[in-house]
PDB file of N, CA and C in Angstrom:
ATOM      1  N   MET A   1       0.756  -1.035   0.384  1.00 44.00           N
ATOM      2  CA  MET A   1       0.033  -0.033  -0.089  1.00 44.00           C
ATOM      3  C   MET A   1       1.196   1.092  -0.161  1.00 44.00           C
ATOM      4  N   PRO A   2      -0.109   2.616  -0.644  1.00 47.00           N
ATOM      5  CA  PRO A   2       1.534   3.185  -1.085  1.00 47.00           C
ATOM      6  C   PRO A   2       1.647   4.142  -0.096  1.00 47.00           C
ATOM      7  N   ASP A   3       1.711   4.869   0.495  1.00 52.00           N
ATOM      8  CA  ASP A   3       2.476   5.889   2.250  1.00 52.00           C
ATOM      9  C   ASP A   3       1.600   6.768   1.782  1.00 52.00           C
ATOM     10  N   GLN A   4       0.247   7.645   2.988  1.00 54.00           N
ATOM     11  CA  GLN A   4      -0.681   8.425   2.861  1.00 54.00           C
ATOM     12  C   GLN A   4       0.020   9.519   1.918  1.00 54.00           C
ATOM     13  N   ASP A   5       0.655   9.598   1.623  1.00 60.00           N
ATOM     14  CA  ASP A   5       0.657  11.179   0.166  1.00 60.00           C
ATOM     15  C   ASP A   5       1.429  11.131  -0.626  1.00 60.00           C
ATOM     16  N   HIS A   6       1.664   9.653  -1.293  1.00 58.00           N
ATOM     17  CA  HIS A   6       0.932   8.999  -2.509  1.00 58.00           C
ATOM     18  C   HIS A   6      -0.002   8.268  -2.772  1.00 58.00           C
ATOM     19  N   ALA A   7      -0.718   7.541  -1.942  1.00 60.00           N
ATOM     20  CA  ALA A   7      -2.641   7.303  -2.044  1.00 60.00           C
ATOM     21  C   ALA A   7      -3.458   8.717  -1.615  1.00 60.00           C
ATOM     22  N   GLY A   8      -2.858  10.221  -1.518  1.00 65.00           N
ATOM     23  CA  GLY A   8      -3.420  11.191  -2.165  1.00 65.00           C
ATOM     24  C   GLY A   8      -3.393  11.519  -3.439  1.00 65.00           C
ATOM     25  N   PHE A   9      -2.408  11.719  -3.808  1.00 66.00           N
ATOM     26  CA  PHE A   9      -1.154  12.027  -4.561  1.00 66.00           C
ATOM     27  C   PHE A   9      -2.880  10.939  -5.775  1.00 66.00           C
ATOM     28  N   ILE A  10      -3.096   9.598  -5.307  1.00 70.00           N
ATOM     29  CA  ILE A  10      -3.291   8.582  -6.722  1.00 70.00           C
ATOM     30  C   ILE A  10      -4.836   8.689  -6.792  1.00 70.00           C
ATOM     31  N   ALA A  11      -4.860   9.650  -5.542  1.00 66.00           N
ATOM     32  CA  ALA A  11      -6.512   9.269  -4.823  1.00 66.00           C
ATOM     33  C   ALA A  11      -7.538   9.956  -6.290  1.00 66.00           C
ATOM     34  N   ARG A  12      -6.240  11.350  -6.409  1.00 74.00           N
ATOM     35  CA  ARG A  12      -6.924  12.606  -6.871  1.00 74.00           C
ATOM     36  C   ARG A  12      -6.511  13.099  -8.548  1.00 74.00           C
ATOM     37  N   GLU A  13      -5.292  11.853  -8.974  1.00 81.00           N
ATOM     38  CA  GLU A  13      -4.896  11.051 -10.254  1.00 81.00           C
ATOM     39  C   GLU A  13      -5.658  10.670 -11.290  1.00 81.00           C
ATOM     40  N   ARG A  14      -5.498   9.405 -10.083  1.00 83.00           N
ATOM     41  CA  ARG A  14      -5.879   8.391 -11.096  1.00 83.00           C
ATOM     42  C   ARG A  14      -7.493   7.349 -10.268  1.00 83.00           C
ATOM     43  N   PRO A  15      -8.559   7.881  -9.684  1.00 86.00           N
ATOM     44  CA  PRO A  15      -8.807   7.491  -8.437  1.00 86.00           C
ATOM     45  C   PRO A  15      -9.113   6.683  -9.350  1.00 86.00           C
ATOM     46  N   GLY A  16      -9.483   5.534 -10.334  1.00 87.00           N
ATOM     47  CA  GLY A  16      -9.639   4.143 -10.282  1.00 87.00           C
ATOM     48  C   GLY A  16      -8.865   3.533  -9.723  1.00 87.00           C
ATOM     49  N   ASP A  17      -7.884   3.429 -10.083  1.00 86.00           N
ATOM     50  CA  ASP A  17      -6.849   3.270  -9.374  1.00 86.00           C
ATOM     51  C   ASP A  17      -6.641   2.869  -8.303  1.00 86.00           C
ATOM     52  N   ALA A  18      -7.056   4.203  -7.619  1.00 88.00           N
ATOM     53  CA  ALA A  18      -6.567   4.030  -6.006  1.00 88.00           C
ATOM     54  C   ALA A  18      -7.799   3.378  -5.236  1.00 88.00           C
ATOM     55  N   ILE A  19      -9.364   2.960  -6.152  1.00 93.00           N
ATOM     56  CA  ILE A  19     -10.232   2.620  -4.895  1.00 93.00           C
ATOM     57  C   ILE A  19      -9.654   1.323  -4.242  1.00 93.00           C
ATOM     58  N   PRO A  20      -9.537   0.880  -5.268  1.00 94.00           N
ATOM     59  CA  PRO A  20      -9.000  -1.078  -4.665  1.00 94.00           C
ATOM     60  C   PRO A  20      -8.245  -0.768  -3.644  1.00 94.00           C
ATOM     61  N   TRP A  21      -7.161  -0.651  -3.457  1.00 90.00           N
ATOM     62  CA  TRP A  21      -6.399  -0.018  -2.325  1.00 90.00           C
ATOM     63  C   TRP A  21      -6.853   1.206  -1.556  1.00 90.00           C
ATOM     64  N   LEU A  22      -7.258   1.467  -1.303  1.00 93.00           N
ATOM     65  CA  LEU A  22      -8.543   2.450   0.062  1.00 93.00           C
ATOM     66  C   LEU A  22      -9.555   1.837   0.490  1.00 93.00           C
ATOM     67  N   GLU A  23      -9.734   0.633  -0.719  1.00 96.00           N
ATOM     68  CA  GLU A  23     -11.034  -0.200   0.085  1.00 96.00           C
ATOM     69  C   GLU A  23     -10.586  -0.435   1.079  1.00 96.00           C
ATOM     70  N   LYS A  24      -9.472  -1.219   0.644  1.00 96.00           N
ATOM     71  CA  LYS A  24      -8.382  -2.779   1.464  1.00 96.00           C
ATOM     72  C   LYS A  24      -8.105  -1.737   3.183  1.00 96.00           C
ATOM     73  N   ALA A  25      -7.939  -0.642   2.372  1.00 95.00           N
ATOM     74  CA  ALA A  25      -7.330   0.074   3.580  1.00 95.00           C
ATOM     75  C   ALA A  25      -8.350   0.140   5.231  1.00 95.00           C
ATOM     76  N   CYS A  26      -9.003   0.615   4.196  1.00 96.00           N
ATOM     77  CA  CYS A  26     -10.368   1.382   5.455  1.00 96.00           C
ATOM     78  C   CYS A  26     -10.752  -0.198   6.003  1.00 96.00           C
ATOM     79  N   GLU A  27     -10.744  -1.182   5.346  1.00 96.00           N
ATOM     80  CA  GLU A  27     -10.179  -2.310   5.744  1.00 96.00           C
ATOM     81  C   GLU A  27      -9.511  -2.938   7.021  1.00 96.00           C
ATOM     82  N   TRP A  28      -8.455  -2.765   6.082  1.00 96.00           N
ATOM     83  CA  TRP A  28      -7.622  -3.333   7.526  1.00 96.00           C
ATOM     84  C   TRP A  28      -7.312  -1.917   8.595  1.00 96.00           C
ATOM     85  N   ASP A  29      -7.341  -0.217   8.457  1.00 95.00           N
ATOM     86  CA  ASP A  29      -7.697   0.078  10.036  1.00 95.00           C
ATOM     87  C   ASP A  29      -8.832   1.196   9.668  1.00 95.00           C
ATOM     88  N   PRO A  30     -10.455   0.382  10.453  1.00 94.00           N
ATOM     89  CA  PRO A  30     -11.444   1.327  10.229  1.00 94.00           C
ATOM     90  C   PRO A  30     -11.882   2.628  10.686  1.00 94.00           C
ATOM     91  N   SER A  31     -10.714   3.106  11.586  1.00 94.00           N
ATOM     92  CA  SER A  31     -10.829   3.896  13.129  1.00 94.00           C
ATOM     93  C   SER A  31     -10.194   5.160  11.453  1.00 94.00           C
ATOM     94  N   ALA A  32      -9.376   5.055  10.452  1.00 93.00           N
ATOM     95  CA  ALA A  32      -8.034   5.770  10.083  1.00 93.00           C
ATOM     96  C   ALA A  32      -9.003   6.919   9.094  1.00 93.00           C
ATOM     97  N   GLY A  33      -9.194   7.966   9.254  1.00 94.00           N
ATOM     98  CA  GLY A  33     -10.349   9.020   9.072  1.00 94.00           C
ATOM     99  C   GLY A  33      -9.794   9.464   7.035  1.00 94.00           C
ATOM    100  N   ARG A  34      -8.401  10.213   8.404  1.00 93.00           N
ATOM    101  CA  ARG A  34      -8.217  10.686   6.017  1.00 93.00           C
ATOM    102  C   ARG A  34      -7.910   9.092   5.440  1.00 93.00           C
ATOM    103  N   THR A  35      -7.805   7.936   5.228  1.00 94.00           N
ATOM    104  CA  THR A  35      -8.087   7.254   4.738  1.00 94.00           C
ATOM    105  C   THR A  35      -9.925   7.111   4.076  1.00 94.00           C
ATOM    106  N   TRP A  36     -11.185   6.904   4.758  1.00 96.00           N
ATOM    107  CA  TRP A  36     -12.137   7.610   3.884  1.00 96.00           C
ATOM    108  C   TRP A  36     -11.969   8.518   3.762  1.00 96.00           C
ATOM    109  N   ARG A  37     -11.600   9.768   3.949  1.00 95.00           N
ATOM    110  CA  ARG A  37     -11.244  10.848   2.748  1.00 95.00           C
ATOM    111  C   ARG A  37     -10.509  10.430   1.732  1.00 95.00           C
ATOM    112  N   LEU A  38      -9.744  10.008   1.769  1.00 93.00           N
ATOM    113  CA  LEU A  38      -9.098   9.861   0.557  1.00 93.00           C
ATOM    114  C   LEU A  38     -10.662   8.589  -0.579  1.00 93.00           C
ATOM    115  N   LEU A  39     -10.329   8.089   0.032  1.00 95.00           N
ATOM    116  CA  LEU A  39     -11.687   7.477  -0.340  1.00 95.00           C
ATOM    117  C   LEU A  39     -12.779   7.770  -1.264  1.00 95.00           C
ATOM    118  N   GLY A  40     -13.128   8.332  -0.637  1.00 96.00           N
ATOM    119  CA  GLY A  40     -14.195   9.242  -0.683  1.00 96.00           C
ATOM    120  C   GLY A  40     -14.268  10.228  -2.171  1.00 96.00           C
ATOM    121  N   LEU A  41     -12.733  10.358  -2.016  1.00 93.00           N
ATOM    122  CA  LEU A  41     -12.281  12.165  -2.894  1.00 93.00           C
ATOM    123  C   LEU A  41     -12.430  10.885  -3.780  1.00 93.00           C
ATOM    124  N   ALA A  42     -11.542   9.866  -4.092  1.00 94.00           N
ATOM    125  CA  ALA A  42     -11.734   8.621  -5.783  1.00 94.00           C
ATOM    126  C   ALA A  42     -12.842   8.746  -5.989  1.00 94.00           C
ATOM    127  N   ARG A  43     -13.991   7.945  -5.600  1.00 95.00           N
ATOM    128  CA  ARG A  43     -15.145   7.446  -5.654  1.00 95.00           C
ATOM    129  C   ARG A  43     -15.908   9.010  -6.153  1.00 95.00           C
ATOM    130  N   GLY A  44     -15.649  10.174  -5.792  1.00 94.00           N
ATOM    131  CA  GLY A  44     -16.291  11.773  -6.306  1.00 94.00           C
ATOM    132  C   GLY A  44     -15.463  12.190  -7.006  1.00 94.00           C
ATOM    133  N   LEU A  45     -14.265  11.868  -7.041  1.00 92.00           N
ATOM    134  CA  LEU A  45     -13.372  11.926  -8.585  1.00 92.00           C
ATOM    135  C   LEU A  45     -13.557  11.102 -10.222  1.00 92.00           C
ATOM    136  N   ALA A  46     -14.277   9.390  -9.575  1.00 94.00           N
ATOM    137  CA  ALA A  46     -14.382   8.739 -11.396  1.00 94.00           C
ATOM    138  C   ALA A  46     -15.512   9.060 -11.245  1.00 94.00           C
ATOM    139  N   GLY A  47     -16.449   9.835 -10.106  1.00 94.00           N
ATOM    140  CA  GLY A  47     -18.139   9.980 -10.517  1.00 94.00           C
ATOM    141  C   GLY A  47     -18.515  10.091  -9.893  1.00 94.00           C
ATOM    142  N   ASP A  48     -19.154   8.538  -8.914  1.00 96.00           N
ATOM    143  CA  ASP A  48     -19.743   8.029  -7.982  1.00 96.00           C
ATOM    144  C   ASP A  48     -20.301   8.568  -7.275  1.00 96.00           C
ATOM    145  N   GLN A  49     -20.630  10.300  -7.078  1.00 95.00           N
ATOM    146  CA  GLN A  49     -21.427  10.446  -5.539  1.00 95.00           C
ATOM    147  C   GLN A  49     -21.649   9.743  -4.972  1.00 95.00           C
ATOM    148  N   GLU A  50     -22.575   9.338  -4.787  1.00 96.00           N
ATOM    149  CA  GLU A  50     -23.455   8.169  -3.766  1.00 96.00           C
ATOM    150  C   GLU A  50     -22.757   7.508  -3.184  1.00 96.00           C
ATOM    151  N   GLY A  51     -21.755   6.465  -3.911  1.00 97.00           N
ATOM    152  CA  GLY A  51     -20.660   6.008  -3.024  1.00 97.00           C
ATOM    153  C   GLY A  51     -19.058   6.903  -2.432  1.00 97.00           C
ATOM    154  N   ALA A  52     -18.974   8.059  -2.988  1.00 97.00           N
ATOM    155  CA  ALA A  52     -17.760   9.201  -1.979  1.00 97.00           C
ATOM    156  C   ALA A  52     -19.365   8.987  -0.523  1.00 97.00           C
ATOM    157  N   ILE A  53     -20.310   9.316  -0.937  1.00 97.00           N
ATOM    158  CA  ILE A  53     -20.928  10.065   0.433  1.00 97.00           C
ATOM    159  C   ILE A  53     -21.393   8.951   1.136  1.00 97.00           C
ATOM    160  N   ALA A  54     -21.082   7.845   0.548  1.00 97.00           N
ATOM    161  CA  ALA A  54     -20.937   6.404   1.580  1.00 97.00           C
ATOM    162  C   ALA A  54     -20.158   6.298   2.425  1.00 97.00           C
ATOM    163  N   ALA A  55     -18.739   5.957   1.064  1.00 98.00           N
ATOM    164  CA  ALA A  55     -17.532   6.642   2.625  1.00 98.00           C
ATOM    165  C   ALA A  55     -17.337   8.106   3.349  1.00 98.00           C
ATOM    166  N   PHE A  56     -17.355   8.893   2.508  1.00 97.00           N
ATOM    167  CA  PHE A  56     -16.963   9.857   3.695  1.00 97.00           C
ATOM    168  C   PHE A  56     -18.535   9.892   4.869  1.00 97.00           C
ATOM    169  N   ALA A  57     -19.582   8.967   5.025  1.00 97.00           N
ATOM    170  CA  ALA A  57     -20.471   8.563   6.269  1.00 97.00           C
ATOM    171  C   ALA A  57     -19.425   7.451   6.872  1.00 97.00           C
ATOM    172  N   GLU A  58     -19.386   6.692   6.365  1.00 97.00           N
ATOM    173  CA  GLU A  58     -18.606   5.329   7.014  1.00 97.00           C
ATOM    174  C   GLU A  58     -17.398   5.743   8.150  1.00 97.00           C
ATOM    175  N   GLY A  59     -17.087   7.203   6.994  1.00 97.00           N
ATOM    176  CA  GLY A  59     -15.800   7.789   7.894  1.00 97.00           C
ATOM    177  C   GLY A  59     -16.316   7.998   9.324  1.00 97.00           C
ATOM    178  N   THR A  60     -17.324   9.118   9.176  1.00 97.00           N
ATOM    179  CA  THR A  60     -18.323   9.333  10.035  1.00 97.00           C
ATOM    180  C   THR A  60     -18.027   9.086  10.973  1.00 97.00           C
ATOM    181  N   ARG A  61     -18.565   7.748  11.286  1.00 96.00           N
ATOM    182  CA  ARG A  61     -19.343   7.037  11.862  1.00 96.00           C
ATOM    183  C   ARG A  61     -17.444   6.004  12.889  1.00 96.00           C
ATOM    184  N   GLN A  62     -16.798   5.923  11.908  1.00 96.00           N
ATOM    185  CA  GLN A  62     -15.368   5.244  12.426  1.00 96.00           C
ATOM    186  C   GLN A  62     -14.838   6.681  13.176  1.00 96.00           C
ATOM    187  N   ALA A  63     -14.614   7.623  12.663  1.00 95.00           N
ATOM    188  CA  ALA A  63     -14.233   8.850  12.842  1.00 95.00           C
ATOM    189  C   ALA A  63     -14.987   9.791  14.088  1.00 95.00           C
ATOM    190  N   PRO A  64     -15.799   9.465  14.556  1.00 95.00           N
ATOM    191  CA  PRO A  64     -17.145  10.926  15.209  1.00 95.00           C
ATOM    192  C   PRO A  64     -16.334  12.431  15.174  1.00 95.00           C
ATOM    193  N   ASP A  65     -15.413  12.568  15.253  1.00 95.00           N
ATOM    194  CA  ASP A  65     -14.875  13.702  15.717  1.00 95.00           C
ATOM    195  C   ASP A  65     -13.890  13.820  15.136  1.00 95.00           C
ATOM    196  N   ASP A  66     -13.860  13.664  13.885  1.00 95.00           N
ATOM    197  CA  ASP A  66     -12.939  14.135  12.140  1.00 95.00           C
ATOM    198  C   ASP A  66     -13.703  15.121  12.118  1.00 95.00           C
ATOM    199  N   ALA A  67     -13.452  16.552  11.609  1.00 95.00           N
ATOM    200  CA  ALA A  67     -14.261  17.495  11.493  1.00 95.00           C
ATOM    201  C   ALA A  67     -13.849  17.603   9.575  1.00 95.00           C
ATOM    202  N   ALA A  68     -12.885  17.032   9.086  1.00 94.00           N
ATOM    203  CA  ALA A  68     -12.396  16.505   7.834  1.00 94.00           C
ATOM    204  C   ALA A  68     -13.241  16.016   7.920  1.00 94.00           C
ATOM    205  N   LEU A  69     -13.395  14.494   7.920  1.00 96.00           N
ATOM    206  CA  LEU A  69     -14.268  14.339   7.414  1.00 96.00           C
ATOM    207  C   LEU A  69     -15.624  14.372   6.542  1.00 96.00           C
ATOM    208  N   TRP A  70     -16.233  14.820   8.374  1.00 96.00           N
ATOM    209  CA  TRP A  70     -17.906  15.877   8.363  1.00 96.00           C
ATOM    210  C   TRP A  70     -17.767  16.581   7.300  1.00 96.00           C
ATOM    211  N   PHE A  71     -17.225  17.467   7.265  1.00 95.00           N
ATOM    212  CA  PHE A  71     -16.722  18.376   5.982  1.00 95.00           C
ATOM    213  C   PHE A  71     -16.846  17.978   5.066  1.00 95.00           C
ATOM    214  N   ALA A  72     -16.139  17.180   4.462  1.00 95.00           N
ATOM    215  CA  ALA A  72     -15.941  16.216   2.546  1.00 95.00           C
ATOM    216  C   ALA A  72     -17.937  15.455   2.884  1.00 95.00           C
ATOM    217  N   LEU A  73     -18.139  15.597   3.910  1.00 96.00           N
ATOM    218  CA  LEU A  73     -19.437  14.903   3.975  1.00 96.00           C
ATOM    219  C   LEU A  73     -20.476  15.460   2.866  1.00 96.00           C
ATOM    220  N   GLY A  74     -20.669  16.461   4.098  1.00 94.00           N
ATOM    221  CA  GLY A  74     -21.389  17.598   4.564  1.00 94.00           C
ATOM    222  C   GLY A  74     -21.203  18.543   2.878  1.00 94.00           C
ATOM    223  N   ALA A  75     -20.090  19.157   2.085  1.00 93.00           N
ATOM    224  CA  ALA A  75     -20.028  19.246   1.229  1.00 93.00           C
ATOM    225  C   ALA A  75     -20.700  18.638   0.096  1.00 93.00           C
ATOM    226  N   MET A  76     -19.625  16.987  -0.215  1.00 94.00           N
ATOM    227  CA  MET A  76     -20.744  16.142  -1.361  1.00 94.00           C
ATOM    228  C   MET A  76     -21.915  16.043  -0.834  1.00 94.00           C
ATOM    229  N   GLN A  77     -22.787  16.049   0.294  1.00 93.00           N
ATOM    230  CA  GLN A  77     -24.274  15.780   0.080  1.00 93.00           C
ATOM    231  C   GLN A  77     -24.744  16.952  -0.194  1.00 93.00           C
ATOM    232  N   GLN A  78     -24.537  18.220   0.577  1.00 90.00           N
ATOM    233  CA  GLN A  78     -25.216  19.537  -0.144  1.00 90.00           C
ATOM    234  C   GLN A  78     -24.969  19.840  -2.077  1.00 90.00           C
ATOM    235  N   GLN A  79     -23.926  18.558  -2.371  1.00 89.00           N
ATOM    236  CA  GLN A  79     -23.642  19.488  -4.250  1.00 89.00           C
ATOM    237  C   GLN A  79     -25.021  18.449  -4.273  1.00 89.00           C
ATOM    238  N   ALA A  80     -24.563  17.687  -4.095  1.00 89.00           N
ATOM    239  CA  ALA A  80     -26.175  16.400  -4.783  1.00 89.00           C
ATOM    240  C   ALA A  80     -27.323  16.881  -4.507  1.00 89.00           C
ATOM    241  N   GLY A  81     -27.319  17.916  -2.862  1.00 87.00           N
ATOM    242  CA  GLY A  81     -28.597  18.206  -2.564  1.00 87.00           C
ATOM    243  C   GLY A  81     -29.323  18.554  -1.716  1.00 87.00           C
ATOM    244  N   TYR A  82     -28.592  17.751  -0.666  1.00 85.00           N
ATOM    245  CA  TYR A  82     -29.437  16.860   0.274  1.00 85.00           C
ATOM    246  C   TYR A  82     -28.811  18.372   1.740  1.00 85.00           C
ATOM    247  N   GLY A  83     -28.850  18.199   2.780  1.00 75.00           N
ATOM    248  CA  GLY A  83     -29.920  18.438   3.726  1.00 75.00           C
ATOM    249  C   GLY A  83     -28.234  19.438   4.072  1.00 75.00           C
ATOM    250  N   ARG A  84     -28.037  20.059   5.610  1.00 85.00           N
ATOM    251  CA  ARG A  84     -26.982  20.013   5.288  1.00 85.00           C
ATOM    252  C   ARG A  84     -26.414  20.317   7.510  1.00 85.00           C
ATOM    253  N   PRO A  85     -26.790  18.901   7.894  1.00 89.00           N
ATOM    254  CA  PRO A  85     -26.266  18.676   9.557  1.00 89.00           C
ATOM    255  C   PRO A  85     -24.571  18.194   8.569  1.00 89.00           C
ATOM    256  N   ALA A  86     -24.428  17.521   8.213  1.00 92.00           N
ATOM    257  CA  ALA A  86     -22.520  16.564   8.236  1.00 92.00           C
ATOM    258  C   ALA A  86     -21.730  18.466   8.457  1.00 92.00           C
ATOM    259  N   LEU A  87     -22.620  19.747   7.599  1.00 91.00           N
ATOM    260  CA  LEU A  87     -21.751  20.958   7.648  1.00 91.00           C
ATOM    261  C   LEU A  87     -21.797  21.455   9.012  1.00 91.00           C
ATOM    262  N   GLN A  88     -22.782  21.243   9.272  1.00 91.00           N
ATOM    263  CA  GLN A  88     -23.109  21.782  10.800  1.00 91.00           C
ATOM    264  C   GLN A  88     -22.377  21.247  12.382  1.00 91.00           C
ATOM    265  N   ARG A  89     -22.179  19.362  11.943  1.00 92.00           N
ATOM    266  CA  ARG A  89     -21.539  18.824  12.734  1.00 92.00           C
ATOM    267  C   ARG A  89     -19.792  19.267  12.544  1.00 92.00           C
ATOM    268  N   ALA A  90     -19.788  19.720  10.878  1.00 94.00           N
ATOM    269  CA  ALA A  90     -18.340  20.312  10.958  1.00 94.00           C
ATOM    270  C   ALA A  90     -18.123  21.483  11.407  1.00 94.00           C
ATOM    271  N   ALA A  91     -19.074  22.139  11.792  1.00 93.00           N
ATOM    272  CA  ALA A  91     -18.687  23.667  12.139  1.00 93.00           C
ATOM    273  C   ALA A  91     -18.271  23.536  13.824  1.00 93.00           C
ATOM    274  N   GLU A  92     -19.306  23.176  14.189  1.00 93.00           N
ATOM    275  CA  GLU A  92     -19.050  21.920  15.547  1.00 93.00           C
ATOM    276  C   GLU A  92     -17.770  21.976  16.223  1.00 93.00           C
ATOM    277  N   LEU A  93     -17.064  20.836  15.445  1.00 94.00           N
ATOM    278  CA  LEU A  93     -16.038  20.755  15.973  1.00 94.00           C
ATOM    279  C   LEU A  93     -14.844  21.223  14.587  1.00 94.00           C
ATOM    280  N   GLY A  94     -15.504  22.641  14.372  1.00 93.00           N
ATOM    281  CA  GLY A  94     -14.339  23.577  14.427  1.00 93.00           C
ATOM    282  C   GLY A  94     -14.036  24.203  13.534  1.00 93.00           C
ATOM    283  N   HIS A  95     -14.085  23.606  12.538  1.00 92.00           N
ATOM    284  CA  HIS A  95     -14.362  23.292  10.704  1.00 92.00           C
ATOM    285  C   HIS A  95     -14.390  24.746  10.055  1.00 92.00           C
ATOM    286  N   ALA A  96     -13.478  25.521   9.467  1.00 92.00           N
ATOM    287  CA  ALA A  96     -13.403  27.242   9.710  1.00 92.00           C
ATOM    288  C   ALA A  96     -14.541  27.373   8.561  1.00 92.00           C
ATOM    289  N   LYS A  97     -13.366  25.559   7.390  1.00 92.00           N
ATOM    290  CA  LYS A  97     -14.338  25.780   6.075  1.00 92.00           C
ATOM    291  C   LYS A  97     -16.534  25.624   5.940  1.00 92.00           C
ATOM    292  N   ALA A  98     -16.571  24.545   6.655  1.00 92.00           N
ATOM    293  CA  ALA A  98     -18.169  24.518   7.195  1.00 92.00           C
ATOM    294  C   ALA A  98     -18.415  25.926   7.962  1.00 92.00           C
ATOM    295  N   ARG A  99     -17.691  26.725   8.271  1.00 90.00           N
ATOM    296  CA  ARG A  99     -18.374  27.940   9.050  1.00 90.00           C
ATOM    297  C   ARG A  99     -18.747  28.892   8.005  1.00 90.00           C
ATOM    298  N   GLN A 100     -18.022  28.191   7.195  1.00 91.00           N
ATOM    299  CA  GLN A 100     -18.047  29.562   6.019  1.00 91.00           C
ATOM    300  C   GLN A 100     -18.759  29.022   5.347  1.00 91.00           C
ATOM    301  N   ARG A 101     -19.116  27.984   4.458  1.00 88.00           N
ATOM    302  CA  ARG A 101     -20.729  27.560   3.815  1.00 88.00           C
ATOM    303  C   ARG A 101     -21.946  27.532   4.291  1.00 88.00           C
ATOM    304  N   LEU A 102     -21.954  27.458   5.912  1.00 89.00           N
ATOM    305  CA  LEU A 102     -22.993  27.646   6.512  1.00 89.00           C
ATOM    306  C   LEU A 102     -23.267  28.366   6.566  1.00 89.00           C
ATOM    307  N   ASP A 103     -22.661  29.841   6.757  1.00 88.00           N
ATOM    308  CA  ASP A 103     -22.857  30.979   6.803  1.00 88.00           C
ATOM    309  C   ASP A 103     -22.602  31.807   5.504  1.00 88.00           C
ATOM    310  N   ALA A 104     -22.455  31.243   4.858  1.00 88.00           N
ATOM    311  CA  ALA A 104     -22.896  31.340   3.159  1.00 88.00           C
ATOM    312  C   ALA A 104     -23.860  32.225   2.844  1.00 88.00           C
ATOM    313  N   THR A 105     -23.997  30.765   3.130  1.00 80.00           N
ATOM    314  CA  THR A 105     -25.831  30.003   2.705  1.00 80.00           C
ATOM    315  C   THR A 105     -27.270  30.246   3.861  1.00 80.00           C
ATOM    316  N   ARG A 106     -26.172  30.835   4.532  1.00 76.00           N
ATOM    317  CA  ARG A 106     -27.456  32.115   5.568  1.00 76.00           C
ATOM    318  C   ARG A 106     -27.715  32.820   4.909  1.00 76.00           C
ATOM    319  N   ARG A 107     -27.353  33.961   4.301  1.00 65.00           N
ATOM    320  CA  ARG A 107     -26.998  35.225   3.124  1.00 65.00           C
ATOM    321  C   ARG A 107     -28.691  35.516   2.533  1.00 65.00           C
TER     322      ARG A 107
END
């Protein structure tokens, strides 16, 4: 398995190649929030919006205090036209971009 920096690059540049590796990494260490974020990113870049949401959602169950995961879930849900609870949770955990996004939608 590539290290996290290489996994992030592969997830962005070659998401189809990264997905099986990231799925396996999530099985090996389900509490690794960053790996769930990378899996969601790769699925989203591969055009699988629902798969991305599923990865981010599972990540929030495994790492419930990971603000970046909540933000990723909320941003993808917002893009899909869902509600804002995940963004609100990210903001509660101190994620600045989530707070900005919520403030922008209130105007």
